[in-house]
mmCIF file of C-alpha atoms and ligand atoms in Angstrom:
data_model
loop_
_atom_site.group_PDB
_atom_site.id
_atom_site.type_symbol
_atom_site.label_atom_id
_atom_site.label_comp_id
_atom_site.label_asym_id
_atom_site.label_seq_id
_atom_site.Cartn_x
_atom_site.Cartn_y
_atom_site.Cartn_z
ATOM 1 C CA MET A 127 29.519 0.154 16.408
ATOM 2 C CA HIS A 128 29.530 3.182 13.539
ATOM 3 C CA PHE A 129 29.491 6.256 14.645
ATOM 4 C CA LEU A 130 28.310 9.828 12.177
ATOM 5 C CA ILE A 131 30.491 12.239 13.192
ATOM 6 C CA THR A 132 29.897 15.797 12.470
ATOM 7 C CA ALA A 133 32.630 19.278 13.045
ATOM 8 C CA GLY A 134 34.293 21.809 12.598
ATOM 9 C CA PRO A 135 32.075 24.579 11.568
ATOM 10 C CA THR A 136 29.647 25.262 8.547
ATOM 11 C CA ARG A 137 29.683 28.790 5.907
ATOM 12 C CA GLU A 138 26.998 30.582 5.185
ATOM 13 C CA PRO A 139 28.135 32.917 2.018
ATOM 14 C CA ILE A 140 27.089 36.270 1.516
ATOM 15 C CA ASP A 141 28.365 36.451 -2.409
ATOM 16 C CA PRO A 142 31.125 34.696 -4.767
ATOM 17 C CA VAL A 143 33.764 35.445 -1.896
ATOM 18 C CA ARG A 144 32.530 35.766 1.353
ATOM 19 C CA TYR A 145 31.078 33.483 3.939
ATOM 20 C CA LEU A 146 29.608 33.582 7.952
ATOM 21 C CA SER A 147 31.333 31.571 9.816
ATOM 22 C CA ASN A 148 32.220 30.485 13.554
ATOM 23 C CA ARG A 149 35.967 29.996 14.967
ATOM 24 C CA SER A 150 35.332 26.134 15.380
ATOM 25 C CA SER A 151 38.296 24.772 14.790
ATOM 26 C CA GLY A 152 36.603 20.899 14.680
ATOM 27 C CA LYS A 153 40.088 19.577 17.127
ATOM 28 C CA MET A 154 37.303 17.665 19.408
ATOM 29 C CA GLY A 155 34.740 16.274 16.660
ATOM 30 C CA TYR A 156 38.527 14.655 14.424
ATOM 31 C CA ALA A 157 39.155 13.461 18.656
ATOM 32 C CA ILE A 158 35.992 11.891 18.683
ATOM 33 C CA ALA A 159 36.984 10.462 15.370
ATOM 34 C CA GLU A 160 40.503 8.725 15.942
ATOM 35 C CA ALA A 161 39.357 7.839 19.826
ATOM 36 C CA ALA A 162 36.494 5.704 18.446
ATOM 37 C CA LEU A 163 38.445 4.503 15.545
ATOM 38 C CA GLU A 164 41.320 3.549 18.035
ATOM 39 C CA ALA A 165 38.147 1.915 19.750
ATOM 40 C CA GLY A 166 37.223 -0.554 16.882
ATOM 41 C CA HIS A 167 34.556 1.216 15.824
ATOM 42 C CA GLN A 168 33.562 2.621 12.288
ATOM 43 C CA VAL A 169 33.383 5.848 11.446
ATOM 44 C CA THR A 170 31.596 8.366 9.301
ATOM 45 C CA LEU A 171 33.405 11.788 10.225
ATOM 46 C CA LEU A 172 30.731 14.950 7.910
ATOM 47 C CA SER A 173 33.215 18.322 8.212
ATOM 48 C CA GLY A 174 32.836 21.109 8.358
ATOM 49 C CA PRO A 175 35.817 22.988 6.617
ATOM 50 C CA VAL A 176 38.872 22.426 9.283
ATOM 51 C CA VAL A 177 42.908 23.384 7.973
ATOM 52 C CA ILE A 178 43.340 19.531 10.059
ATOM 53 C CA SER A 179 43.488 16.107 8.570
ATOM 54 C CA ALA A 180 40.590 13.183 8.598
ATOM 55 C CA PRO A 181 42.295 9.467 10.970
ATOM 56 C CA GLU A 182 43.217 7.492 8.707
ATOM 57 C CA GLY A 183 40.493 5.185 8.168
ATOM 58 C CA ALA A 184 37.331 7.032 8.789
ATOM 59 C CA THR A 185 35.195 7.645 5.530
ATOM 60 C CA LEU A 186 34.690 11.613 5.219
ATOM 61 C CA ILE A 187 32.262 14.068 3.666
ATOM 62 C CA ARG A 188 33.245 17.333 4.004
ATOM 63 C CA VAL A 189 30.966 20.010 3.070
ATOM 64 C CA GLU A 190 30.292 23.482 3.786
ATOM 65 C CA THR A 191 26.423 24.573 4.364
ATOM 66 C CA ALA A 192 24.572 24.432 7.347
ATOM 67 C CA LYS A 193 21.924 22.620 4.475
ATOM 68 C CA GLU A 194 24.526 20.742 3.220
ATOM 69 C CA MET A 195 25.425 19.225 6.332
ATOM 70 C CA TYR A 196 22.189 18.519 7.027
ATOM 71 C CA ASP A 197 21.459 15.910 4.225
ATOM 72 C CA ALA A 198 24.111 14.233 4.964
ATOM 73 C CA VAL A 199 23.491 13.568 7.891
ATOM 74 C CA SER A 200 20.339 12.549 6.657
ATOM 75 C CA GLU A 201 21.561 10.019 4.522
ATOM 76 C CA CYS A 202 23.601 8.941 6.785
ATOM 77 C CA ILE A 203 22.124 7.984 9.523
ATOM 78 C CA PRO A 204 20.231 5.619 8.467
ATOM 79 C CA GLY A 205 23.162 2.788 8.719
ATOM 80 C CA CYS A 206 24.870 3.722 11.878
ATOM 81 C CA ASP A 207 24.100 2.934 15.698
ATOM 82 C CA VAL A 208 25.086 6.749 17.754
ATOM 83 C CA ALA A 209 25.767 10.314 16.327
ATOM 84 C CA VAL A 210 27.533 12.559 18.345
ATOM 85 C CA PHE A 211 27.191 16.262 17.287
ATOM 86 C CA CYS A 212 29.971 18.034 17.494
ATOM 87 C CA ALA A 213 29.873 21.047 14.766
ATOM 88 C CA ALA A 214 30.073 24.595 14.981
ATOM 89 C CA VAL A 215 26.031 24.939 12.718
ATOM 90 C CA ALA A 216 25.710 28.429 11.410
ATOM 91 C CA ASP A 217 22.838 29.242 13.266
ATOM 92 C CA TYR A 218 21.622 32.134 10.893
ATOM 93 C CA ARG A 219 22.771 32.249 6.381
ATOM 94 C CA VAL A 220 21.677 34.739 4.170
ATOM 95 C CA GLU A 221 18.391 34.567 3.206
ATOM 96 C CA THR A 222 19.605 35.808 -0.368
ATOM 97 C CA VAL A 223 23.236 34.892 -2.077
ATOM 98 C CA ALA A 224 24.587 37.611 -4.628
ATOM 99 C CA GLY A 225 25.239 35.762 -7.160
ATOM 100 C CA GLU A 226 27.638 39.229 -7.648
ATOM 101 C CA LYS A 227 30.804 40.497 -5.261
ATOM 102 C CA ILE A 228 28.781 43.319 -2.597
ATOM 103 C CA LYS A 229 30.137 45.770 -4.088
ATOM 104 C CA LYS A 230 32.061 49.191 -1.470
ATOM 105 C CA LEU A 231 28.784 51.612 -2.052
ATOM 106 C CA ALA A 232 26.135 52.100 0.440
ATOM 107 C CA ASP A 233 28.159 53.662 4.034
ATOM 108 C CA ARG A 234 25.406 50.520 5.724
ATOM 109 C CA LEU A 235 24.557 47.021 4.201
ATOM 110 C CA THR A 236 22.136 45.417 5.657
ATOM 111 C CA LEU A 237 22.304 41.117 5.306
ATOM 112 C CA THR A 238 18.892 39.791 5.634
ATOM 113 C CA LEU A 239 19.482 36.868 7.689
ATOM 114 C CA VAL A 240 16.792 33.232 8.180
ATOM 115 C CA LYS A 241 17.212 30.403 10.421
ATOM 116 C CA ASN A 242 19.084 27.646 9.449
ATOM 117 C CA PRO A 243 17.984 23.424 10.187
ATOM 118 C CA ASP A 244 19.442 22.429 14.150
ATOM 119 C CA ILE A 245 20.183 19.340 12.634
ATOM 120 C CA LEU A 246 21.011 16.960 16.432
ATOM 121 C CA GLY A 247 16.870 18.941 16.878
ATOM 122 C CA SER A 248 16.198 16.600 13.908
ATOM 123 C CA ALA A 249 17.951 13.350 14.554
ATOM 124 C CA ARG A 250 14.473 12.206 16.218
ATOM 125 C CA SER A 251 11.902 13.573 15.828
ATOM 126 C CA VAL A 252 12.990 14.462 11.759
ATOM 127 C CA PHE A 253 14.876 11.220 11.019
ATOM 128 C CA GLY A 254 13.605 9.020 13.810
ATOM 129 C CA PHE A 255 17.090 7.825 14.643
ATOM 130 C CA GLY A 256 17.624 5.409 17.777
ATOM 131 C CA GLY A 257 20.836 4.747 18.044
ATOM 132 C CA ILE A 258 22.652 6.627 20.429
ATOM 133 C CA LEU A 259 22.214 10.248 19.593
ATOM 134 C CA VAL A 260 25.438 12.760 21.000
ATOM 135 C CA GLY A 261 25.204 16.463 21.030
ATOM 136 C CA PHE A 262 27.376 19.241 22.407
ATOM 137 C CA ALA A 263 26.544 22.781 24.323
ATOM 138 C CA ALA A 264 29.188 25.474 24.069
ATOM 139 C CA GLU A 265 26.883 28.256 26.756
ATOM 140 C CA THR A 266 29.000 31.006 28.060
ATOM 141 C CA THR A 267 26.375 31.513 30.349
ATOM 142 C CA ASP A 268 24.185 28.919 32.940
ATOM 143 C CA LEU A 269 25.627 26.343 31.199
ATOM 144 C CA ALA A 270 23.888 23.536 33.413
ATOM 145 C CA ARG A 271 20.424 25.024 32.979
ATOM 146 C CA HIS A 272 21.005 25.821 29.242
ATOM 147 C CA ALA A 273 22.503 21.895 28.705
ATOM 148 C CA VAL A 274 19.994 19.499 30.686
ATOM 149 C CA GLU A 275 17.526 21.781 28.557
ATOM 150 C CA LYS A 276 18.636 21.302 25.565
ATOM 151 C CA LEU A 277 19.338 17.182 26.379
ATOM 152 C CA GLU A 278 15.906 17.262 26.500
ATOM 153 C CA ARG A 279 14.161 19.474 23.429
ATOM 154 C CA LYS A 280 16.843 17.774 22.118
ATOM 155 C CA GLN A 281 16.086 14.252 22.430
ATOM 156 C CA CYS A 282 19.831 13.507 23.670
ATOM 157 C CA ASP A 283 21.022 10.645 25.578
ATOM 158 C CA LEU A 284 24.098 12.083 26.113
ATOM 159 C CA LEU A 285 25.274 15.682 26.526
ATOM 160 C CA VAL A 286 28.811 17.389 26.497
ATOM 161 C CA ALA A 287 28.493 20.981 27.200
ATOM 162 C CA ASN A 288 31.154 23.477 27.342
ATOM 163 C CA ASP A 289 31.587 26.650 29.033
ATOM 164 C CA VAL A 290 32.951 28.906 25.990
ATOM 165 C CA SER A 291 33.405 31.998 27.953
ATOM 166 C CA ARG A 292 36.987 31.098 29.143
ATOM 167 C CA THR A 293 39.947 31.734 26.537
ATOM 168 C CA ASP A 294 42.078 29.115 28.196
ATOM 169 C CA ILE A 295 39.361 25.932 26.919
ATOM 170 C CA ALA A 296 37.346 24.887 23.380
ATOM 171 C CA PHE A 297 37.670 26.995 20.404
ATOM 172 C CA ASP A 298 41.016 26.272 18.336
ATOM 173 C CA ARG A 299 42.104 24.756 21.159
ATOM 174 C CA GLU A 300 44.658 21.525 22.166
ATOM 175 C CA VAL A 301 43.272 21.549 25.693
ATOM 176 C CA ASN A 302 39.575 20.997 27.199
ATOM 177 C CA GLU A 303 36.460 21.012 30.369
ATOM 178 C CA VAL A 304 33.481 19.589 29.512
ATOM 179 C CA THR A 305 30.754 18.349 31.946
ATOM 180 C CA LEU A 306 28.803 15.434 30.801
ATOM 181 C CA PHE A 307 24.635 15.605 31.283
ATOM 182 C CA PHE A 308 23.657 11.815 30.883
ATOM 183 C CA ARG A 309 19.852 11.549 30.628
ATOM 184 C CA ASN A 310 19.502 9.540 33.032
ATOM 185 C CA GLY A 311 20.144 13.083 35.240
ATOM 186 C CA SER A 312 23.793 12.201 36.358
ATOM 187 C CA GLN A 313 26.807 14.400 35.595
ATOM 188 C CA GLU A 314 30.331 14.291 35.140
ATOM 189 C CA ASN A 315 33.308 16.965 34.666
ATOM 190 C CA LEU A 316 35.710 15.460 32.668
ATOM 191 C CA PRO A 317 38.663 17.935 34.123
ATOM 192 C CA LEU A 318 41.352 19.919 31.864
ATOM 193 C CA SER A 319 43.379 17.271 29.469
ATOM 194 C CA SER A 320 44.001 17.138 26.257
ATOM 195 C CA LYS A 321 40.957 16.958 23.547
ATOM 196 C CA ARG A 322 42.302 12.516 22.860
ATOM 197 C CA GLU A 323 42.126 12.131 25.997
ATOM 198 C CA ILE A 324 38.236 13.658 26.952
ATOM 199 C CA ALA A 325 36.811 12.299 23.559
ATOM 200 C CA HIS A 326 38.839 9.074 24.753
ATOM 201 C CA THR A 327 36.493 9.011 27.852
ATOM 202 C CA LEU A 328 33.693 10.341 25.984
ATOM 203 C CA ILE A 329 33.608 7.033 23.693
ATOM 204 C CA THR A 330 34.298 4.482 26.846
ATOM 205 C CA ARG A 331 31.316 6.506 28.574
ATOM 206 C CA ILE A 332 28.995 6.447 25.284
ATOM 207 C CA GLU A 333 29.981 2.239 25.073
ATOM 208 C CA SER A 334 28.133 1.781 28.937
ATOM 209 C CA LEU A 335 25.227 3.500 27.102
ATOM 210 C CA ARG A 336 25.257 0.453 24.588
HETATM 211 O O1 C5P B 621 21.641 24.948 19.872
HETATM 212 P P1 C5P B 621 22.286 24.562 20.036
HETATM 213 O O2 C5P B 621 23.107 25.023 18.274
HETATM 214 O O3 C5P B 621 23.162 25.707 21.271
HETATM 215 O O4 C5P B 621 23.416 22.679 20.732
HETATM 216 C C1 C5P B 621 24.317 22.964 19.965
HETATM 217 C C2 C5P B 621 24.384 21.320 19.568
HETATM 218 O O5 C5P B 621 23.550 21.127 18.809
HETATM 219 C C3 C5P B 621 25.134 21.068 19.341
HETATM 220 O O6 C5P B 621 25.490 20.188 19.131
HETATM 221 C C4 C5P B 621 25.692 21.238 17.789
HETATM 222 O O7 C5P B 621 26.652 19.938 16.683
HETATM 223 C C5 C5P B 621 24.376 21.010 16.766
HETATM 224 N N1 C5P B 621 23.508 21.791 16.363
HETATM 225 C C6 C5P B 621 22.464 21.344 15.849
HETATM 226 N N2 C5P B 621 22.284 21.957 14.533
HETATM 227 C C7 C5P B 621 22.006 23.134 14.499
HETATM 228 C C8 C5P B 621 23.199 23.234 15.156
HETATM 229 C C9 C5P B 621 22.797 22.551 16.162
HETATM 230 O O8 C5P B 621 23.170 19.883 14.487
HETATM 231 N N3 C5P B 621 21.867 24.317 13.578
#
């Protein structure tokens, strides 16, 4: 199967030298790309700025902003069988990006933020994607409730939920612990293990949805 995987954070510019971003390292998405390749699949890896290198054999497309990621997904998704949206896309961007570096003059500075397009939420409704759709949810409270709500709202087949209130897992760590929520209502906990092991199990579960 041909996998489209989004990974890493996005960067939303404020001025030529500053940006808004988040703590995503891209490790989970890159591990999924590697596991998919090892299982014999074709992989297009659409990545925000990260310091890790892409697995050999993946087609890497680099983007910076959510808008660029949206455009790249819209272009790539028609040829794919599976879409895994692992990227920590910034929910908001600065409305007006300053053309020059903002000077430290005023005591207060207000930035107006506007909502970014929801890429995963557009997969079915805007891009018309009919393949296997996998989303992620990073939550600090009510993990299961938010995960199930997100699975339905974004019309996913599978949603991978992460408790990011825990500092021992997820962001920028080598290990993770996730719960899988399937469209048929079943769920499965993948206990604390390396992102590589989680990625391999995830690929097996995705293959069984084929
Ligand atoms: O709604 P929330 O941002 O928590 O949903 C997380 C899921 O949606 C992740 O799979 C993430 O990659 C995806 N997402 C996206 N585009 C956005 C925001 C989130 O694809 N603008």
